[in-house]
Short mmCIF file of C-alpha atoms in Angstrom, two decimals:
data_model
loop_
_atom_site.label_atom_id
_atom_site.label_comp_id
_atom_site.label_asym_id
_atom_site.label_seq_id
_atom_site.Cartn_x
_atom_site.Cartn_y
_atom_site.Cartn_z
CA MET A 56 34.40 25.06 -3.50
CA LEU A 57 30.83 24.46 -2.33
CA THR A 58 27.86 25.75 -4.27
CA GLU A 59 25.26 28.03 -2.69
CA LYS A 60 22.77 25.16 -2.43
CA GLU A 61 25.39 22.93 -0.76
CA HIS A 62 26.07 25.67 1.81
CA GLN A 63 22.32 26.04 2.44
CA LEU A 64 21.91 22.28 2.79
CA LEU A 65 24.77 22.05 5.32
CA GLU A 66 23.22 24.83 7.40
CA LEU A 67 19.91 22.97 7.54
CA LEU A 68 21.67 19.74 8.52
CA LYS A 69 23.55 21.49 11.31
CA ARG A 70 20.23 22.62 12.76
CA ASN A 71 18.58 19.20 12.41
CA PRO A 72 20.78 16.22 11.41
CA TYR A 73 17.65 14.03 11.38
CA SER A 74 15.76 15.93 8.70
CA SER A 75 14.29 13.75 5.98
CA GLN A 76 15.28 14.33 2.37
CA GLN A 77 11.72 15.46 1.58
CA GLU A 78 11.80 18.07 4.37
CA LEU A 79 15.15 19.35 3.09
CA ALA A 80 13.81 19.41 -0.48
CA GLU A 81 10.81 21.55 0.47
CA GLN A 82 12.92 23.98 2.52
CA LEU A 83 15.40 24.47 -0.35
CA GLN A 84 12.69 24.34 -3.06
CA LEU A 85 14.39 21.42 -4.83
CA SER A 86 13.20 17.94 -5.76
CA ARG A 87 13.97 15.05 -3.40
CA PRO A 88 16.28 13.37 -5.99
CA SER A 89 18.24 16.64 -6.24
CA ILE A 90 18.72 16.64 -2.46
CA ALA A 91 19.86 13.01 -2.63
CA ASN A 92 22.46 13.95 -5.25
CA LEU A 93 23.72 16.88 -3.14
CA ILE A 94 24.03 14.67 -0.06
CA SER A 95 25.81 11.98 -2.08
CA GLY A 96 28.34 14.52 -3.35
CA LEU A 97 28.96 15.95 0.12
CA THR A 98 29.39 12.44 1.53
CA LYS A 99 31.93 11.48 -1.15
CA ALA A 100 33.80 14.72 -0.42
CA GLY A 101 33.99 13.72 3.25
CA ILE A 102 32.00 16.76 4.39
CA ILE A 103 29.12 14.60 5.63
CA LYS A 104 29.97 11.49 7.64
CA GLY A 105 27.58 8.76 8.73
CA ARG A 106 23.84 8.74 8.11
CA ALA A 107 22.46 10.76 11.01
CA TYR A 108 21.45 13.48 8.54
CA VAL A 109 18.36 11.69 7.31
CA LEU A 110 15.62 9.47 8.67
CA ALA A 111 15.22 6.06 7.12
CA GLU A 112 13.53 6.51 3.77
CA SER A 113 10.32 4.60 3.06
CA ARG A 114 10.31 1.61 0.75
CA PRO A 115 9.76 2.59 -2.88
CA VAL A 116 6.45 2.66 -4.71
CA ILE A 117 6.60 0.55 -7.89
CA VAL A 118 4.26 1.55 -10.73
CA PHE A 119 3.61 -0.81 -13.67
CA GLY A 120 2.00 0.38 -16.89
CA GLY A 121 1.89 3.07 -19.54
CA MET A 122 4.33 5.88 -20.29
CA ASN A 123 3.15 7.81 -23.33
CA ILE A 124 3.43 10.99 -25.27
CA ASP A 125 0.11 12.81 -24.77
CA ARG A 126 -0.83 14.92 -27.76
CA LYS A 127 -3.78 17.20 -27.07
CA MET A 128 -5.79 19.10 -29.64
CA VAL A 129 -8.25 21.69 -28.33
CA VAL A 130 -11.00 22.63 -30.78
CA LYS A 131 -11.45 26.41 -30.96
CA GLN A 132 -15.17 26.26 -31.74
CA ASP A 133 -17.88 23.58 -31.59
CA LEU A 134 -16.50 20.24 -32.80
CA VAL A 135 -17.88 19.12 -36.18
CA PHE A 136 -17.15 15.55 -37.22
CA GLN A 137 -16.20 14.42 -40.75
CA THR A 138 -14.58 17.76 -41.56
CA SER A 139 -11.55 19.86 -40.62
CA ASN A 140 -11.67 21.70 -37.26
CA PRO A 141 -9.30 24.53 -36.25
CA VAL A 142 -7.38 23.49 -33.13
CA THR A 143 -4.62 24.50 -30.76
CA SER A 144 -2.26 21.57 -30.20
CA TYR A 145 0.45 20.71 -27.69
CA GLN A 146 2.13 17.64 -26.25
CA THR A 147 2.91 16.59 -22.71
CA ALA A 148 4.35 13.60 -20.89
CA GLY A 149 1.53 11.16 -20.16
CA GLY A 150 0.49 7.57 -19.56
CA VAL A 151 -1.56 6.52 -16.54
CA ALA A 152 1.32 4.79 -14.74
CA ARG A 153 3.74 7.61 -15.54
CA ASN A 154 1.28 10.27 -14.40
CA ILE A 155 0.62 8.47 -11.12
CA ALA A 156 4.37 7.98 -10.64
CA GLU A 157 5.16 11.67 -11.20
CA ASN A 158 2.41 12.73 -8.80
CA LEU A 159 3.84 10.42 -6.13
CA GLY A 160 7.38 11.63 -6.82
CA ARG A 161 6.29 15.23 -6.38
CA LEU A 162 4.58 14.18 -3.14
CA GLY A 163 7.93 12.98 -1.84
CA HIS A 164 7.94 9.24 -2.52
CA ASP A 165 10.75 7.16 -3.96
CA VAL A 166 9.09 5.87 -7.15
CA LYS A 167 10.21 3.37 -9.76
CA LEU A 168 8.33 3.16 -13.07
CA MET A 169 8.12 -0.25 -14.76
CA SER A 170 7.13 0.51 -18.34
CA ALA A 171 8.36 0.11 -21.92
CA ALA A 172 9.71 2.62 -24.44
CA GLY A 173 11.44 2.77 -27.79
CA TYR A 174 14.75 4.37 -28.70
CA ASP A 175 13.15 7.48 -30.15
CA LEU A 176 12.60 11.19 -29.66
CA GLU A 177 9.35 10.49 -27.82
CA TYR A 178 11.22 8.64 -25.07
CA GLU A 179 13.82 11.41 -24.85
CA PHE A 180 10.98 13.89 -24.30
CA LEU A 181 9.42 11.65 -21.62
CA PHE A 182 12.76 11.13 -19.88
CA GLU A 183 13.42 14.87 -19.75
CA LYS A 184 9.99 15.54 -18.22
CA THR A 185 10.00 12.62 -15.78
CA HIS A 186 13.43 11.61 -14.50
CA GLU A 187 13.64 14.32 -11.84
CA TRP A 188 10.71 12.72 -10.01
CA VAL A 189 10.75 9.07 -11.05
CA ASP A 190 13.39 6.33 -11.42
CA LEU A 191 13.16 5.13 -15.06
CA ASN A 192 16.11 2.73 -14.91
CA HIS A 193 13.89 -0.37 -14.78
CA CYS A 194 11.92 0.42 -17.95
CA LEU A 195 12.18 -2.10 -20.79
CA ARG A 196 13.62 -0.57 -23.97
CA SER A 197 12.99 -1.85 -27.51
CA ASP A 198 14.44 -0.89 -30.89
CA GLN A 199 11.55 -2.71 -32.61
CA GLU A 200 8.62 -0.71 -31.20
CA ARG A 201 7.81 2.96 -30.80
CA THR A 202 7.13 4.64 -27.47
CA GLY A 203 3.42 4.73 -26.61
CA ALA A 204 1.37 7.67 -27.88
CA TYR A 205 -2.05 8.99 -26.88
CA THR A 206 -3.92 11.66 -28.86
CA ALA A 207 -6.94 13.39 -27.32
CA ILE A 208 -9.35 15.79 -29.01
CA LEU A 209 -10.87 18.20 -26.47
CA ASP A 210 -13.75 20.58 -26.98
CA HIS A 211 -13.36 24.27 -26.12
CA GLU A 212 -14.57 23.52 -22.57
CA GLY A 213 -11.74 21.03 -22.03
CA GLU A 214 -13.90 17.88 -22.22
CA MET A 215 -12.49 14.93 -24.19
CA GLN A 216 -14.51 14.08 -27.31
CA LEU A 217 -12.26 11.46 -28.88
CA ALA A 218 -9.02 9.72 -27.93
CA LEU A 219 -6.66 7.50 -29.91
CA ALA A 220 -4.04 5.25 -28.30
CA ASP A 221 -1.03 3.46 -29.80
CA MET A 222 -0.01 1.05 -27.02
CA GLU A 223 1.45 -1.90 -28.95
CA ILE A 224 4.76 -1.68 -27.11
CA TYR A 225 3.17 -2.81 -23.84
CA ARG A 226 2.85 -6.33 -25.24
CA LEU A 227 6.53 -6.62 -24.33
CA LEU A 228 5.67 -6.31 -20.64
CA ASP A 229 4.77 -9.98 -20.39
CA ALA A 230 4.68 -12.48 -17.52
CA GLU A 231 8.25 -13.65 -18.17
CA TRP A 232 9.53 -10.09 -17.87
CA VAL A 233 7.56 -9.62 -14.63
CA MET A 234 8.99 -12.79 -13.07
CA ASN A 235 12.51 -11.48 -13.76
CA GLN A 236 11.88 -8.43 -11.55
CA GLU A 237 12.15 -10.24 -8.20
CA LYS A 238 14.60 -7.72 -6.74
CA VAL A 239 12.14 -4.91 -7.39
CA PHE A 240 9.30 -6.73 -5.62
CA ARG A 241 11.49 -7.58 -2.62
CA SER A 242 12.13 -3.89 -1.90
CA ALA A 243 8.62 -2.56 -2.71
CA GLY A 244 6.41 -0.80 -0.20
CA LEU A 245 3.45 -0.56 -2.61
CA VAL A 246 2.79 -1.74 -6.17
CA ILE A 247 0.38 0.04 -8.52
CA ILE A 248 -0.77 -1.56 -11.79
CA ASP A 249 -2.46 0.17 -14.70
CA LEU A 250 -4.21 -2.30 -16.97
CA ASN A 251 -2.29 -1.38 -20.10
CA ILE A 252 -0.41 -4.56 -19.16
CA GLU A 253 -1.69 -7.90 -20.52
CA GLN A 254 -3.69 -10.23 -18.30
CA LEU A 255 -1.01 -12.88 -17.72
CA ALA A 256 1.50 -10.21 -16.73
CA VAL A 257 -1.00 -8.66 -14.29
CA ALA A 258 -1.54 -12.11 -12.77
CA ALA A 259 2.24 -12.50 -12.43
CA ILE A 260 2.54 -9.12 -10.69
CA LEU A 261 -0.22 -10.08 -8.26
CA GLN A 262 1.53 -13.40 -7.61
CA GLN A 263 4.80 -11.64 -6.78
CA CYS A 264 3.04 -9.11 -4.55
CA SER A 265 1.39 -11.94 -2.63
CA ARG A 266 4.71 -13.77 -2.35
CA PHE A 267 6.48 -10.74 -0.85
CA SER A 268 3.45 -9.35 1.08
CA VAL A 269 3.36 -6.09 -0.88
CA PRO A 270 0.13 -4.03 -0.96
CA VAL A 271 -1.19 -3.56 -4.48
CA ALA A 272 -3.58 -1.15 -6.20
CA ILE A 273 -5.16 -1.62 -9.64
CA VAL A 274 -6.19 1.18 -12.00
CA PRO A 275 -8.24 -0.08 -14.99
CA VAL A 276 -7.34 2.79 -17.44
CA SER A 277 -10.47 2.25 -19.60
CA ALA A 278 -13.41 -0.10 -20.01
CA PRO A 279 -11.79 -2.09 -22.88
CA LYS A 280 -8.68 -2.66 -20.71
CA MET A 281 -10.79 -4.38 -18.05
CA LYS A 282 -10.14 -7.55 -20.03
CA ASN A 283 -6.63 -7.48 -18.57
CA LEU A 284 -7.98 -7.97 -15.06
CA PRO A 285 -7.36 -11.67 -14.23
CA GLU A 286 -10.43 -13.88 -14.13
CA GLY A 287 -11.55 -15.36 -10.85
CA LYS A 288 -10.32 -14.26 -7.45
CA VAL A 289 -7.58 -11.66 -7.14
CA GLN A 290 -5.73 -10.51 -4.03
CA ALA A 291 -5.39 -6.72 -4.07
CA ASP A 292 -5.81 -3.85 -1.64
CA TRP A 293 -7.34 -1.22 -3.94
CA ILE A 294 -9.23 -0.85 -7.19
CA PHE A 295 -10.21 2.52 -8.66
CA CYS A 296 -13.00 2.17 -11.28
CA ASN A 297 -15.15 4.67 -13.07
CA LYS A 298 -18.85 3.92 -13.45
CA GLY A 299 -18.55 2.24 -16.85
CA GLU A 300 -15.61 0.07 -15.78
CA ALA A 301 -17.42 -1.02 -12.62
CA GLU A 302 -20.58 -1.87 -14.56
CA LEU A 303 -18.56 -3.92 -17.05
CA VAL A 304 -16.65 -5.99 -14.50
CA THR A 305 -19.59 -6.55 -12.12
CA GLY A 306 -22.45 -6.76 -14.64
CA ILE A 307 -24.47 -4.35 -12.47
CA SER A 308 -26.01 -1.15 -13.88
CA LEU A 309 -25.35 1.63 -11.36
CA THR A 310 -28.59 3.56 -10.97
CA THR A 311 -29.44 3.43 -7.25
CA ASP A 312 -27.47 3.23 -4.03
CA GLU A 313 -28.52 -0.40 -3.78
CA ASP A 314 -26.85 -0.98 -7.16
CA ARG A 315 -23.70 0.74 -5.91
CA ILE A 316 -23.59 -1.37 -2.76
CA ALA A 317 -24.01 -4.50 -4.88
CA ALA A 318 -21.22 -3.43 -7.25
CA HIS A 319 -18.83 -2.65 -4.40
CA GLN A 320 -19.66 -5.98 -2.79
CA ALA A 321 -19.05 -7.80 -6.09
CA LEU A 322 -15.60 -6.18 -6.26
CA ARG A 323 -15.00 -7.17 -2.64
CA ASP A 324 -16.02 -10.73 -3.47
CA LYS A 325 -13.47 -10.72 -6.29
CA GLY A 326 -10.76 -10.02 -3.72
CA PHE A 327 -10.38 -6.21 -3.48
CA LEU A 328 -10.12 -4.80 0.04
CA HIS A 329 -10.85 -1.14 -0.79
CA THR A 330 -13.10 -0.28 -3.74
CA VAL A 331 -13.68 3.19 -5.22
CA ILE A 332 -16.19 3.91 -8.01
CA THR A 333 -16.01 7.37 -9.55
CA GLU A 334 -18.90 9.03 -11.37
CA GLY A 335 -17.30 12.06 -12.99
CA GLU A 336 -18.33 15.51 -11.83
CA ARG A 337 -20.91 14.04 -9.42
CA GLY A 338 -18.34 12.45 -7.13
CA PHE A 339 -17.52 8.90 -6.06
CA SER A 340 -18.60 6.13 -3.73
CA TYR A 341 -16.72 3.72 -1.51
CA LEU A 342 -17.66 0.98 0.93
CA GLU A 343 -16.37 0.94 4.50
CA GLN A 344 -17.45 -1.58 7.13
CA GLY A 345 -20.35 -2.62 4.91
CA LYS A 346 -21.71 0.93 4.63
CA LEU A 347 -21.85 2.92 1.39
CA HIS A 348 -20.21 6.34 1.54
CA TRP A 349 -20.65 9.05 -1.10
CA MET A 350 -18.22 11.95 -1.48
CA GLU A 351 -19.31 14.89 -3.63
CA ALA A 352 -16.83 16.20 -6.17
CA LEU A 353 -15.36 19.63 -5.45
CA LYS A 354 -16.29 22.28 -7.99
CA PRO A 355 -13.18 23.58 -9.80
CA SER A 356 -12.91 27.31 -10.39
CA GLU A 357 -12.57 26.41 -14.09
CA VAL A 358 -11.80 23.27 -16.05
CA LYS A 359 -8.75 23.73 -18.24
CA ASP A 360 -8.12 20.06 -19.06
CA VAL A 361 -9.59 16.81 -17.71
CA THR A 362 -6.54 14.73 -18.72
CA GLY A 363 -4.65 13.44 -15.69
CA ALA A 364 -7.32 14.24 -13.09
CA GLY A 365 -8.11 10.58 -12.45
CA ASP A 366 -4.42 9.73 -12.14
CA SER A 367 -3.88 12.56 -9.65
CA PHE A 368 -6.87 11.29 -7.66
CA VAL A 369 -5.34 7.81 -7.39
CA ALA A 370 -1.87 9.12 -6.51
CA ALA A 371 -2.94 11.50 -3.74
CA THR A 372 -5.31 8.91 -2.28
CA LEU A 373 -2.56 6.30 -2.06
CA HIS A 374 -0.02 8.87 -0.82
CA THR A 375 -2.27 9.79 2.11
CA TRP A 376 -3.22 6.17 2.76
CA ILE A 377 0.47 5.25 3.01
CA GLU A 378 1.00 8.11 5.47
CA THR A 379 -2.14 7.74 7.61
CA GLN A 380 -3.99 4.49 6.82
CA ASP A 381 -7.14 6.68 7.03
CA ILE A 382 -9.33 5.85 4.02
CA HIS A 383 -11.68 8.83 4.38
CA LEU A 384 -8.81 11.30 4.70
CA ALA A 385 -6.99 9.60 1.81
CA LEU A 386 -9.98 10.00 -0.49
CA GLN A 387 -10.38 13.64 0.53
CA ALA A 388 -6.76 14.19 -0.53
CA GLY A 389 -7.41 12.40 -3.81
CA ARG A 390 -10.46 14.56 -4.47
CA MET A 391 -8.49 17.74 -3.76
CA ASN A 392 -5.60 16.79 -6.03
CA ALA A 393 -7.98 15.86 -8.85
CA THR A 394 -9.78 19.20 -8.53
CA LYS A 395 -6.56 21.19 -8.61
CA THR A 396 -5.41 19.18 -11.64
CA LEU A 397 -8.65 20.02 -13.48
CA GLU A 398 -7.84 23.69 -12.89
CA SER A 399 -4.37 23.25 -14.39
CA SER A 400 -3.38 23.01 -18.04
CA TYR A 401 -0.79 20.41 -16.99
CA THR A 402 -1.42 16.65 -16.77
CA VAL A 403 0.54 16.69 -13.48
CA ARG A 404 0.41 20.11 -11.81
CA PRO A 405 3.92 21.47 -11.27
CA GLU A 406 3.20 23.13 -7.90
CA LEU A 407 2.27 19.80 -6.28
CA SER A 408 4.10 18.78 -3.10
CA ALA A 409 3.11 17.09 0.15
CA THR A 410 3.07 20.46 1.91
CA GLN A 411 1.02 22.09 -0.86
CA LEU A 412 -1.58 19.31 -0.77
CA GLN A 413 -1.80 19.48 3.03
CA ASN A 414 -2.29 23.25 2.93
CA GLU A 415 -5.06 22.88 0.34
CA LEU A 416 -6.84 20.32 2.52
CA GLU A 417 -6.58 22.58 5.57
CA GLU A 418 -8.01 25.52 3.60
CA LEU A 419 -11.01 23.37 2.65
CA GLN A 420 -11.74 22.74 6.32
#
C-alpha cells in the first residue's frame, strides 16, 4: 500500500515526468534526499519505470574541512573577564565546511562532506542534524580522536567575544588521505576547501582539482589558519577572505580603495580568479575586469547570532554562481543569505531553499 506522500509524488510525476528532484521536493515540502528515497522505493516496486521522471542531476559539490559541535554561551549582561558570568547556553551542529554543505544541501545541491569525526555522542548529534541534507559517507572516522568542538562566548547583542576550538582531529585529513579520494574528484562539479585542513593536504586537493578540471573555492576560516594556504602560486576559482585574513596573506593594510585594489590584485597574482574581501557590517569588495566593486551590507532587522553568517554567504554565492555564472548576482544572493542568517538563532536557517532565497532577492528589488 502506498503512503500519502508516494501518492502525491506519483500525481506530480504524471503531470510532469521531467520534473527535477528539487522541484518535486519543494512542491511536497520534503528534502531532496527524501524525494530520492521515495523514487528509489517506487522504482524497486516497479511503479516507476525508466528515468524520464527526472532531469539529469548536477554533479555533486564536494566540501572539505571542519564538522564540529558548536557550543554557544550568550552572556545575559555585560561580559566581565576573570570572573563568572551568567549565561544561556545551547549547542548546534557547526564547522565551516559542514555549515556550507548544509546550506548548499538546503539549496538543492547534491553535497558530499569530506571531514573527520570520532566515534562519540558528538558525531551522533552532528549526523542527526546533517544527514538529511549532506552525504556523510566519505568522512574519515577515528576511535583515537574526538569529534571537533567549537565554543563561542557571545555578548547580549549576539557579537562573539571569545571562541575556543578543538580541531586536533583534522590532522588526520592529510595528503595521503586526499590522494586516495580519486573517485570523489572524478565526479565533482565543484570543490570547496576550508582551511582547517593542513597545508600539504590543501595542496593535494588543488592538485586533484587541476587534474580533473574541477572548479575550486577556498574559505580561510580564520587568520591563523591562513598558514594552511599553500605557498607560491595556487590555481583556484574563488577565495573568500575577511579583512584581517586578506591583510595577513597580502601584507597590505586595507585603509583606502587603492589598498583594496592592491590586495585583490595580489590575490589574483597568487592564482585566484575571483576574490572577495569582507569587512563585517560595512560590506565587501570584489574585483571584476580590473575594477573595484563595493557592495554594502544589508541591515538585518535584528542580530540574533553572527555564527554561520559567513558560511551562508559563501554557500549562497557559490550556489548562484553555479546556476548563473553571474558574479554580481551571486554575491547579492550571498549577501541576502548572510543577512537572513544573522536574523536567525540557527547557524543554518531552517527555512532556506532555492525558492525562498529567490523570493527574498526579488523582494529586495
